[in-house]
PDB file of C-alpha atoms in Angstrom:
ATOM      1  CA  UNK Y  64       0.000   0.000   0.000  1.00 37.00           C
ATOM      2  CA  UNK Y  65       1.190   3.416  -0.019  1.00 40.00           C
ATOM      3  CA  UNK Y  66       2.829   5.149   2.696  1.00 46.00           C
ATOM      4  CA  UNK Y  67       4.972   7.946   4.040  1.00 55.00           C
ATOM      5  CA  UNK Y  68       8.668   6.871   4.790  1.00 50.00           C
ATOM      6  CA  UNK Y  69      12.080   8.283   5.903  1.00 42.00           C
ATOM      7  CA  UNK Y  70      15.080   7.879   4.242  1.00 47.00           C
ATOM      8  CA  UNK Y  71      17.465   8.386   7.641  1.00 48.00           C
ATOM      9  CA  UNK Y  72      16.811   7.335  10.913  1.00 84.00           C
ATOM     10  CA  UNK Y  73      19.113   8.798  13.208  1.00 92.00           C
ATOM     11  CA  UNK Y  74      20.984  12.023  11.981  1.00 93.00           C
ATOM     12  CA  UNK Y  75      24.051  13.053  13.944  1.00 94.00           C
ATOM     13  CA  UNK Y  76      24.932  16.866  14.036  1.00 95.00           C
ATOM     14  CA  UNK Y  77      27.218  19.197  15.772  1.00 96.00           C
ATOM     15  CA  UNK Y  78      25.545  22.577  17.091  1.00 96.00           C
ATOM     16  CA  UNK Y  79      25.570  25.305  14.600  1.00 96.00           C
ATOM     17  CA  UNK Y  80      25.476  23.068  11.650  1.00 96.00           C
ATOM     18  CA  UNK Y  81      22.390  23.153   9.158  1.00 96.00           C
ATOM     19  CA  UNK Y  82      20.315  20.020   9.059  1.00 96.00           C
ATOM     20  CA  UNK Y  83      18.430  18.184   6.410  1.00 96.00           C
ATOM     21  CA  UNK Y  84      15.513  15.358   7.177  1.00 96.00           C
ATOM     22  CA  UNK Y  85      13.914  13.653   4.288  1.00 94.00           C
ATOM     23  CA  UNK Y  86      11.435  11.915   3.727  1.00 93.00           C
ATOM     24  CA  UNK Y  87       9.442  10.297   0.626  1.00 91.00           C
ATOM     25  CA  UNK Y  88       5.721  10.498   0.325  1.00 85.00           C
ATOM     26  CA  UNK Y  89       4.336   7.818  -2.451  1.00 76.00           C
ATOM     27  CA  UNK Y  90       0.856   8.756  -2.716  1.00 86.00           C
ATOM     28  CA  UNK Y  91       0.439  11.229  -5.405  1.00 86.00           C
ATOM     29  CA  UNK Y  92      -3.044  12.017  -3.962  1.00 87.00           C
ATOM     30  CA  UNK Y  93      -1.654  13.994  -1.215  1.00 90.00           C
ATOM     31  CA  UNK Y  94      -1.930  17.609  -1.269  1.00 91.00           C
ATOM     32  CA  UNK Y  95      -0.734  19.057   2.111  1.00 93.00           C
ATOM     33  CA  UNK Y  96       2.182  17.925   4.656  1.00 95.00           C
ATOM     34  CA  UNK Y  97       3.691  18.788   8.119  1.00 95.00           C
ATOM     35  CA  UNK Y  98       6.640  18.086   9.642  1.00 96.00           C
ATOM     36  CA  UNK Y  99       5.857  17.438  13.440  1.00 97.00           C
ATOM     37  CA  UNK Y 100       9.005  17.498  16.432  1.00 97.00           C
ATOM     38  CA  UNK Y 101       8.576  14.780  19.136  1.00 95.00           C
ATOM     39  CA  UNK Y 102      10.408  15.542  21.909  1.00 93.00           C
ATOM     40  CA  UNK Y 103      10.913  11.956  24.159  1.00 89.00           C
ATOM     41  CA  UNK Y 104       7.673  11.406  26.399  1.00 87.00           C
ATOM     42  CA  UNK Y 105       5.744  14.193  24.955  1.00 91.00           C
ATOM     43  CA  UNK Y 106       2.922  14.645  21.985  1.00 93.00           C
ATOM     44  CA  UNK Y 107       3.844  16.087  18.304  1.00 95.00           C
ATOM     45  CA  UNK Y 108       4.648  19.392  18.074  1.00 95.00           C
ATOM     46  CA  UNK Y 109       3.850  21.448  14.982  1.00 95.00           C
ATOM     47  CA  UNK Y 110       6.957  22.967  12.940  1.00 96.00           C
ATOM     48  CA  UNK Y 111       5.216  24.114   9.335  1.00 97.00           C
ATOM     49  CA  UNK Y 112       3.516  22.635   6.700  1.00 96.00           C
ATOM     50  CA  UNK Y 113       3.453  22.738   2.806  1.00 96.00           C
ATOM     51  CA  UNK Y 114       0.590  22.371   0.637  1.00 94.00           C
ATOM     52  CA  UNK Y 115       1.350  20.841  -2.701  1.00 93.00           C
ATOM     53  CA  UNK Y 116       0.604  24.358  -4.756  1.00 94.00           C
ATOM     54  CA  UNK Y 117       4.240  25.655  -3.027  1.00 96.00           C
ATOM     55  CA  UNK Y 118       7.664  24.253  -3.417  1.00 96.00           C
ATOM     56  CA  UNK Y 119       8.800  26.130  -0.446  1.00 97.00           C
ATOM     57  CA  UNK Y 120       7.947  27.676   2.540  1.00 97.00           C
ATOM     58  CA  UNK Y 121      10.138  29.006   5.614  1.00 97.00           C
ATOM     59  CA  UNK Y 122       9.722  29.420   8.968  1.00 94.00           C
ATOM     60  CA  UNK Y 123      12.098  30.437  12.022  1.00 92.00           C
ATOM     61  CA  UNK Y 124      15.279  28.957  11.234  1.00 96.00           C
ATOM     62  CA  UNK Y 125      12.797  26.259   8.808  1.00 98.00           C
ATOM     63  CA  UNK Y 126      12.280  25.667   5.693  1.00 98.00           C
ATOM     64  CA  UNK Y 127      10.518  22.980   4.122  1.00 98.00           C
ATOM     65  CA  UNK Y 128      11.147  21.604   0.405  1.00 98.00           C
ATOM     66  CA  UNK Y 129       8.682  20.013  -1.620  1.00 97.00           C
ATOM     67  CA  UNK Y 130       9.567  18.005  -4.840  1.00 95.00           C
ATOM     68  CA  UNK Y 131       6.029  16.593  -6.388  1.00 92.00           C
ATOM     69  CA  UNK Y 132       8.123  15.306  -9.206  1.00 92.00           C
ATOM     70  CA  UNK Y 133       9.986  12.376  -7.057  1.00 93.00           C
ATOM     71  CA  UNK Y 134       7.496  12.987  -4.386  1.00 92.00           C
ATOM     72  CA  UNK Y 135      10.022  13.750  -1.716  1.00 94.00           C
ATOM     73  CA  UNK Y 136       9.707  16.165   1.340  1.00 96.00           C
ATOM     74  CA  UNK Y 137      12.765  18.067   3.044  1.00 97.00           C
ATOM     75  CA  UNK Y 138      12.898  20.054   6.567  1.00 97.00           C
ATOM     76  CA  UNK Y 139      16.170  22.216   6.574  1.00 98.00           C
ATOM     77  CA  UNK Y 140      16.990  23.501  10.131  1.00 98.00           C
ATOM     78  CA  UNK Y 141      19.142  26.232  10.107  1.00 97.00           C
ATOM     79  CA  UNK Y 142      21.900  26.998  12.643  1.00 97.00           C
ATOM     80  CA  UNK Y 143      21.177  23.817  14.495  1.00 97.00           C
ATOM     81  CA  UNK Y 144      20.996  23.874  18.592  1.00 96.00           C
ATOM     82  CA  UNK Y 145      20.948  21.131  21.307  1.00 95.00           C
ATOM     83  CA  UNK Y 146      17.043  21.869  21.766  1.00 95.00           C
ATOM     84  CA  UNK Y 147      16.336  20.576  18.325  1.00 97.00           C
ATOM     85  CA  UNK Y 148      17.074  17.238  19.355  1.00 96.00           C
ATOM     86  CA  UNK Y 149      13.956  14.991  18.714  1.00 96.00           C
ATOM     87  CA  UNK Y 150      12.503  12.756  16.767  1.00 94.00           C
ATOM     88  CA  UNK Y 151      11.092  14.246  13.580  1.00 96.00           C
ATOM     89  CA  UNK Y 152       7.827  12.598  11.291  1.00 95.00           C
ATOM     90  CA  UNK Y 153       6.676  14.006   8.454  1.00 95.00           C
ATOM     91  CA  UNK Y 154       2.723  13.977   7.922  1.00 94.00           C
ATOM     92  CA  UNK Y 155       0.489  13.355   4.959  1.00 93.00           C
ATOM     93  CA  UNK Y 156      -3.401  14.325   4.154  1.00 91.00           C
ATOM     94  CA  UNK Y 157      -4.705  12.695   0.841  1.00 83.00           C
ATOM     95  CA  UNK Y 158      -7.265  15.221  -0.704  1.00 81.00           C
ATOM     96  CA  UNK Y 159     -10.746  14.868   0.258  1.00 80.00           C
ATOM     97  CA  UNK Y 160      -9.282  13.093   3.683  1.00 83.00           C
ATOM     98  CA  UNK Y 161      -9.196  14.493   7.099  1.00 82.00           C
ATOM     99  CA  UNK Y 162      -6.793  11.882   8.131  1.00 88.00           C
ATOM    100  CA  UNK Y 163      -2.676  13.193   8.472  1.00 90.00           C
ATOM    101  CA  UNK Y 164      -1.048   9.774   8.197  1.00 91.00           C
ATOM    102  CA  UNK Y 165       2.626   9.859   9.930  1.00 92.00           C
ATOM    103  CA  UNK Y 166       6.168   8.185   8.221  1.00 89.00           C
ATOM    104  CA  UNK Y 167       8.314   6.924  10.721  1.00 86.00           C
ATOM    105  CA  UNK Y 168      10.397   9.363  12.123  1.00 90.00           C
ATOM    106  CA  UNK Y 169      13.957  10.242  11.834  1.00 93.00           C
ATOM    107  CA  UNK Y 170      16.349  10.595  15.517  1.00 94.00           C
ATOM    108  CA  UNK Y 171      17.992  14.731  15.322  1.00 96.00           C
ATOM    109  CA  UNK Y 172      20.863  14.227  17.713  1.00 95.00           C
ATOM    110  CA  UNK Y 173      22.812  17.873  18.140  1.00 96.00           C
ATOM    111  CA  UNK Y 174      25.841  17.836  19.846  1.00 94.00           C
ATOM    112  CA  UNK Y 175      26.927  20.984  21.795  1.00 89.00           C
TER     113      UNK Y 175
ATOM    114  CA  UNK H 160      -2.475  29.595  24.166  1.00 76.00           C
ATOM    115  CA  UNK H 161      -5.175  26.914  23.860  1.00 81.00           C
ATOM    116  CA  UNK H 162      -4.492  23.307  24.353  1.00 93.00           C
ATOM    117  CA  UNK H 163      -5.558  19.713  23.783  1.00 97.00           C
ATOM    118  CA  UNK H 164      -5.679  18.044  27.426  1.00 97.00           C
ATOM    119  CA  UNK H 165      -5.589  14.425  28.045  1.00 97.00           C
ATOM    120  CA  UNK H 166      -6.097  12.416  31.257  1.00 97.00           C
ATOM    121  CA  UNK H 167      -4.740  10.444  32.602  1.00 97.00           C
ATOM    122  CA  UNK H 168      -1.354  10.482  31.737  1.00 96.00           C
ATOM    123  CA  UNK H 169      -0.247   7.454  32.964  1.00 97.00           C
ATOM    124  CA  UNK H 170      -2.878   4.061  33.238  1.00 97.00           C
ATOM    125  CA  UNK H 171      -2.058   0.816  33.683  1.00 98.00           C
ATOM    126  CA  UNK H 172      -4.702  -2.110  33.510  1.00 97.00           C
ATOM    127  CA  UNK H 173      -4.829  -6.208  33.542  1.00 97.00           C
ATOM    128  CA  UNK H 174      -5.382  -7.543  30.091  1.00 97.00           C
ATOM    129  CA  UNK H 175      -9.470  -8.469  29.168  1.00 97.00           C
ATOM    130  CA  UNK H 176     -10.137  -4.676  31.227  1.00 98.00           C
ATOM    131  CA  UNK H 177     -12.072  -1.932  30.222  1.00 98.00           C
ATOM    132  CA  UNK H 178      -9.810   1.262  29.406  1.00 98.00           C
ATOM    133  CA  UNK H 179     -11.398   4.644  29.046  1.00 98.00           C
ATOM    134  CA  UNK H 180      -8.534   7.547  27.645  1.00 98.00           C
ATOM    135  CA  UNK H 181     -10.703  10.795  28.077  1.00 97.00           C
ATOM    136  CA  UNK H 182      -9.894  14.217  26.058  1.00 97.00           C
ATOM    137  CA  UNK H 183     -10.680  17.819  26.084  1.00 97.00           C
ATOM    138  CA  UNK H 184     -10.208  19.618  22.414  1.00 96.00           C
ATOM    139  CA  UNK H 185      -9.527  22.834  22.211  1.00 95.00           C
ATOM    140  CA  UNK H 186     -12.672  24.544  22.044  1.00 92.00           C
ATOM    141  CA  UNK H 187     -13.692  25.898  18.397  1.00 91.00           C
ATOM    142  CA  UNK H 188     -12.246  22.633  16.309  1.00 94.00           C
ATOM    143  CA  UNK H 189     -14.187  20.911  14.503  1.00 94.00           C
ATOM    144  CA  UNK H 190     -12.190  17.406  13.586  1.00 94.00           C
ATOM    145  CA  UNK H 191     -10.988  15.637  16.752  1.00 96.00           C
ATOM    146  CA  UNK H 192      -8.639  12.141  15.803  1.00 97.00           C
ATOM    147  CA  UNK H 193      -7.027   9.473  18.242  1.00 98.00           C
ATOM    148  CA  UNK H 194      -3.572   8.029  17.188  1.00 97.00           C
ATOM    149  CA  UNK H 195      -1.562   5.718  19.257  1.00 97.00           C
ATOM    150  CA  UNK H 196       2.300   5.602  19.461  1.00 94.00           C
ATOM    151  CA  UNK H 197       4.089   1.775  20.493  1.00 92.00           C
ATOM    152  CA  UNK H 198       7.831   2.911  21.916  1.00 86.00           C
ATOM    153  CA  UNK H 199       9.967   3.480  19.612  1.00 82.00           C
ATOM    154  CA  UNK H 200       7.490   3.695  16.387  1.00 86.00           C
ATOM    155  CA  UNK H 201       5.808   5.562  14.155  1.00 88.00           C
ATOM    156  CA  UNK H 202       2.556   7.330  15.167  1.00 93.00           C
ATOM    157  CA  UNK H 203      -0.141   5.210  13.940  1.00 95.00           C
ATOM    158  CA  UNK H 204      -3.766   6.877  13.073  1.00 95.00           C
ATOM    159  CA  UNK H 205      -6.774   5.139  14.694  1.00 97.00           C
ATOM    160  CA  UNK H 206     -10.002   6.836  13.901  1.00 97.00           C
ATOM    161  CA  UNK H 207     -11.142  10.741  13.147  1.00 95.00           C
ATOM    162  CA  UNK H 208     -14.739  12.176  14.130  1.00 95.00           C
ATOM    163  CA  UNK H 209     -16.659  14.630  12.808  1.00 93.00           C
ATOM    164  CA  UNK H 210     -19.846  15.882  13.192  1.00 91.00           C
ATOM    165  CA  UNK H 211     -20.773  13.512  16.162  1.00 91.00           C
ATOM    166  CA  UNK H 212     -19.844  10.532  13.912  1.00 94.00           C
ATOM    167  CA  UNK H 213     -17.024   8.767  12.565  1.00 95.00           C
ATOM    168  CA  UNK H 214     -15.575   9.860   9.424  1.00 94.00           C
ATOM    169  CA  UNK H 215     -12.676   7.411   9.487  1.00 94.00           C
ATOM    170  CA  UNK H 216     -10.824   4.846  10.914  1.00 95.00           C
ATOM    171  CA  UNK H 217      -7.879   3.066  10.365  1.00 94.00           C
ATOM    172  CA  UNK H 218      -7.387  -1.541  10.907  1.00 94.00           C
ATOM    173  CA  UNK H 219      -6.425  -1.005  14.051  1.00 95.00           C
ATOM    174  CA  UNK H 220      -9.862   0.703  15.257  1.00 96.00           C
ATOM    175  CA  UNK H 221     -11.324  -2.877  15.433  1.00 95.00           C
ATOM    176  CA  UNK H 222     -14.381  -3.393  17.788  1.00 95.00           C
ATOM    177  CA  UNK H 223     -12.681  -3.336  21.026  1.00 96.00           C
ATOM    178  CA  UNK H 224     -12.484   0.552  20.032  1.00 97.00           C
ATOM    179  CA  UNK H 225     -14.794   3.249  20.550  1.00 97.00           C
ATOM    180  CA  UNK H 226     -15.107   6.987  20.888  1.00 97.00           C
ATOM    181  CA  UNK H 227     -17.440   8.927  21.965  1.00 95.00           C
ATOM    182  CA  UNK H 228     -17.960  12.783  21.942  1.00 92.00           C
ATOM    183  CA  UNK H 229     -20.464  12.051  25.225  1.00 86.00           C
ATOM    184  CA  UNK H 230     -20.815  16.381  25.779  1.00 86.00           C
ATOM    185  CA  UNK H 231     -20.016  19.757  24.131  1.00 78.00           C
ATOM    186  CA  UNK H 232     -16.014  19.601  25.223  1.00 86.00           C
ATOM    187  CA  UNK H 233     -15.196  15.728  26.127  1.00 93.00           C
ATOM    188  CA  UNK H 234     -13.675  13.115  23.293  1.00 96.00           C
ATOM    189  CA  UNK H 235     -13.186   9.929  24.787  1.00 97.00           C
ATOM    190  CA  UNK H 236     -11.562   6.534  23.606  1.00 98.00           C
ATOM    191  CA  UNK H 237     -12.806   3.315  24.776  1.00 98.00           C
ATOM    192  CA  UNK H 238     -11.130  -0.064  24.360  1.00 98.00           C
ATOM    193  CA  UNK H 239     -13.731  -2.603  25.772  1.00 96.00           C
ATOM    194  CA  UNK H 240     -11.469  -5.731  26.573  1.00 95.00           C
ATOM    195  CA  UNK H 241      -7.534  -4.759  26.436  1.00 97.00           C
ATOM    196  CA  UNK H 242      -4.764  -7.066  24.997  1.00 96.00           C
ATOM    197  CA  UNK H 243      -1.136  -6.951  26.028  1.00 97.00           C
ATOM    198  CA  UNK H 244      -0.706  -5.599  22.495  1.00 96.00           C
ATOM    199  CA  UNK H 245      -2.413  -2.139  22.852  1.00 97.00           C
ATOM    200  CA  UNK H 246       0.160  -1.069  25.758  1.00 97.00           C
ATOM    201  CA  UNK H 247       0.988   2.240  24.083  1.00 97.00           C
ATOM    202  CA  UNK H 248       0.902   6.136  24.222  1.00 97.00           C
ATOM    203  CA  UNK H 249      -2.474   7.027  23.347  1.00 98.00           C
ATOM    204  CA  UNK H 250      -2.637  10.733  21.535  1.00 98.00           C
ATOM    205  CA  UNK H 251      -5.656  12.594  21.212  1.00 98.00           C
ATOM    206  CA  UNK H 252      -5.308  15.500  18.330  1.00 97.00           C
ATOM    207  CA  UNK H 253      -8.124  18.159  17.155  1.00 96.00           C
ATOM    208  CA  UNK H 254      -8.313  20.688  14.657  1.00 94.00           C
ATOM    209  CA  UNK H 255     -10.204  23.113  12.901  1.00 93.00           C
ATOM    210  CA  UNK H 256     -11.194  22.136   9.641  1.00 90.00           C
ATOM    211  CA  UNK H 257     -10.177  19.180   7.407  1.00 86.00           C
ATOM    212  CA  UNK H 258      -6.692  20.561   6.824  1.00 85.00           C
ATOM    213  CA  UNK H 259      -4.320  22.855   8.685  1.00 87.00           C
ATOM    214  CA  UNK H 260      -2.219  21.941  11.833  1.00 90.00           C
ATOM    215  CA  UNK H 261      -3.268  19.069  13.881  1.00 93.00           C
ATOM    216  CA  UNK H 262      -2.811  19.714  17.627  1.00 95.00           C
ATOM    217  CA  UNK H 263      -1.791  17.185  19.725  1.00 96.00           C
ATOM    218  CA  UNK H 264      -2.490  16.582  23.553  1.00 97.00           C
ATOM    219  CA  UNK H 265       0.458  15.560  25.463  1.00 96.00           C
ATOM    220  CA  UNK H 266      -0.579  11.519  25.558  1.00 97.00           C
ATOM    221  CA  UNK H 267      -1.879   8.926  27.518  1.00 98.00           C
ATOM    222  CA  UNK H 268       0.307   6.077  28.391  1.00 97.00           C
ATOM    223  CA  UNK H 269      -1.794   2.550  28.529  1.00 98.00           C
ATOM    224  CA  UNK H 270       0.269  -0.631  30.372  1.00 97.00           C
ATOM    225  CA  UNK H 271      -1.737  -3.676  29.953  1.00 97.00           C
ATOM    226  CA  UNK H 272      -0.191  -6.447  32.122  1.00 97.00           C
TER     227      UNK H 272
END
């Protein structure tokens, strides 16, 4: 079936540095995405989303990238800092859905 | 800022019991979903309401599983007999309109022994 999936799991940065999640959506149906921060023991937390009229859209220190052609989703963090450290999912809604359906998460580990 | 508020945080329950996970919304959303979160995965979607009725669920909301939207503010998840499998972090999310951000409550942790 189709799905939402990552391509890293566990990315490994040093503080300052700019970082890059992926992730690769295969259901062309879907017209709007969010990338969601889980910190450990807590719910998702909103970051920005991207509906599938834009390419890109930035945020505070955020900027999301969205390639329809290979159906492929980016979060760029800028100037990366210890308190980004989560677990990150990207989020799907088909069109004419309510439902956001996750992918499965890739580990942000900042070192100081 | 308003908030999506679950309770309780924390339950743990003997396999075959009754488990009711209770949420408040925030107030003017319309859409209110449960997901469910095993350690270590993915969050997994397990049914959306709208308009005092299901609009949909996921394989997982089998018919142990129930919501209910029982007043004007509570959204509560019901899982009649519990199996050893649904020990998980239960999230309750609600939203405005079909699209736009999803707010999530801060979980419920279920331990069936």
């Amino acid at each position: 079936g189709e799905s939402v999936g990552l391509h890293l799991p566990t990315l490994s940065v040093q503080e300052g540095d700019n970082s890059i999640i992926n992730c690769a959506y295969s259901n062309s149906a879907s017209d709007y995405f969010i990338w969601y921060k889980q910190e450990s023991g807590k719910g998702p937390q909103f970051i920005i989303d991207i509906r599938s009229n834009m390419d890109k859209r930035q945020g505070q220190r955020v900027t999301v990238l969205l390639n329809k052609t290979v159906k492929h989703l980016s979060l760029q963090i800028a100037a990366t800092q210890p308190g980004d450290s989560a677990v990150y999912f990207c989020a799907e809604n088909l069109v004419g859905y309510s439902t956001l359906t996750f992918g499965k998460g890739t580990m942000l580990l900042v070192s100081p | 800022e308003p908030e999506v508020t679950q309770t309780p945080s924390h339950q743990v329950t003997q396999m075959g019991q009754e488990v009711i996970l209770r949420c408040v919304p925030i107030s003017n959303h319309l859409y209110f979903y449960w997901y469910r979160q095993i350690l270590g995965q993915k969050v997994e979607f397990l049914v959306s309401f709208y308009n005092n009725e299901i609009s949909e669920k996921s394989e997982i909301f089998d018919d142990q599983f129930s919501v209910e939207r029982p007043d004007g503010s509570n959204f509560t998840l019901k899982i009649r007999s519990t199996k050893l499998e649904d020990s998980a972090m239960y999230f309750c999310a609600s939203r405005r309109g079909s699209t736009g951000e999803l707010f999530f409550g801060e979980g419920s942790r279920l331990t069936v022994l």
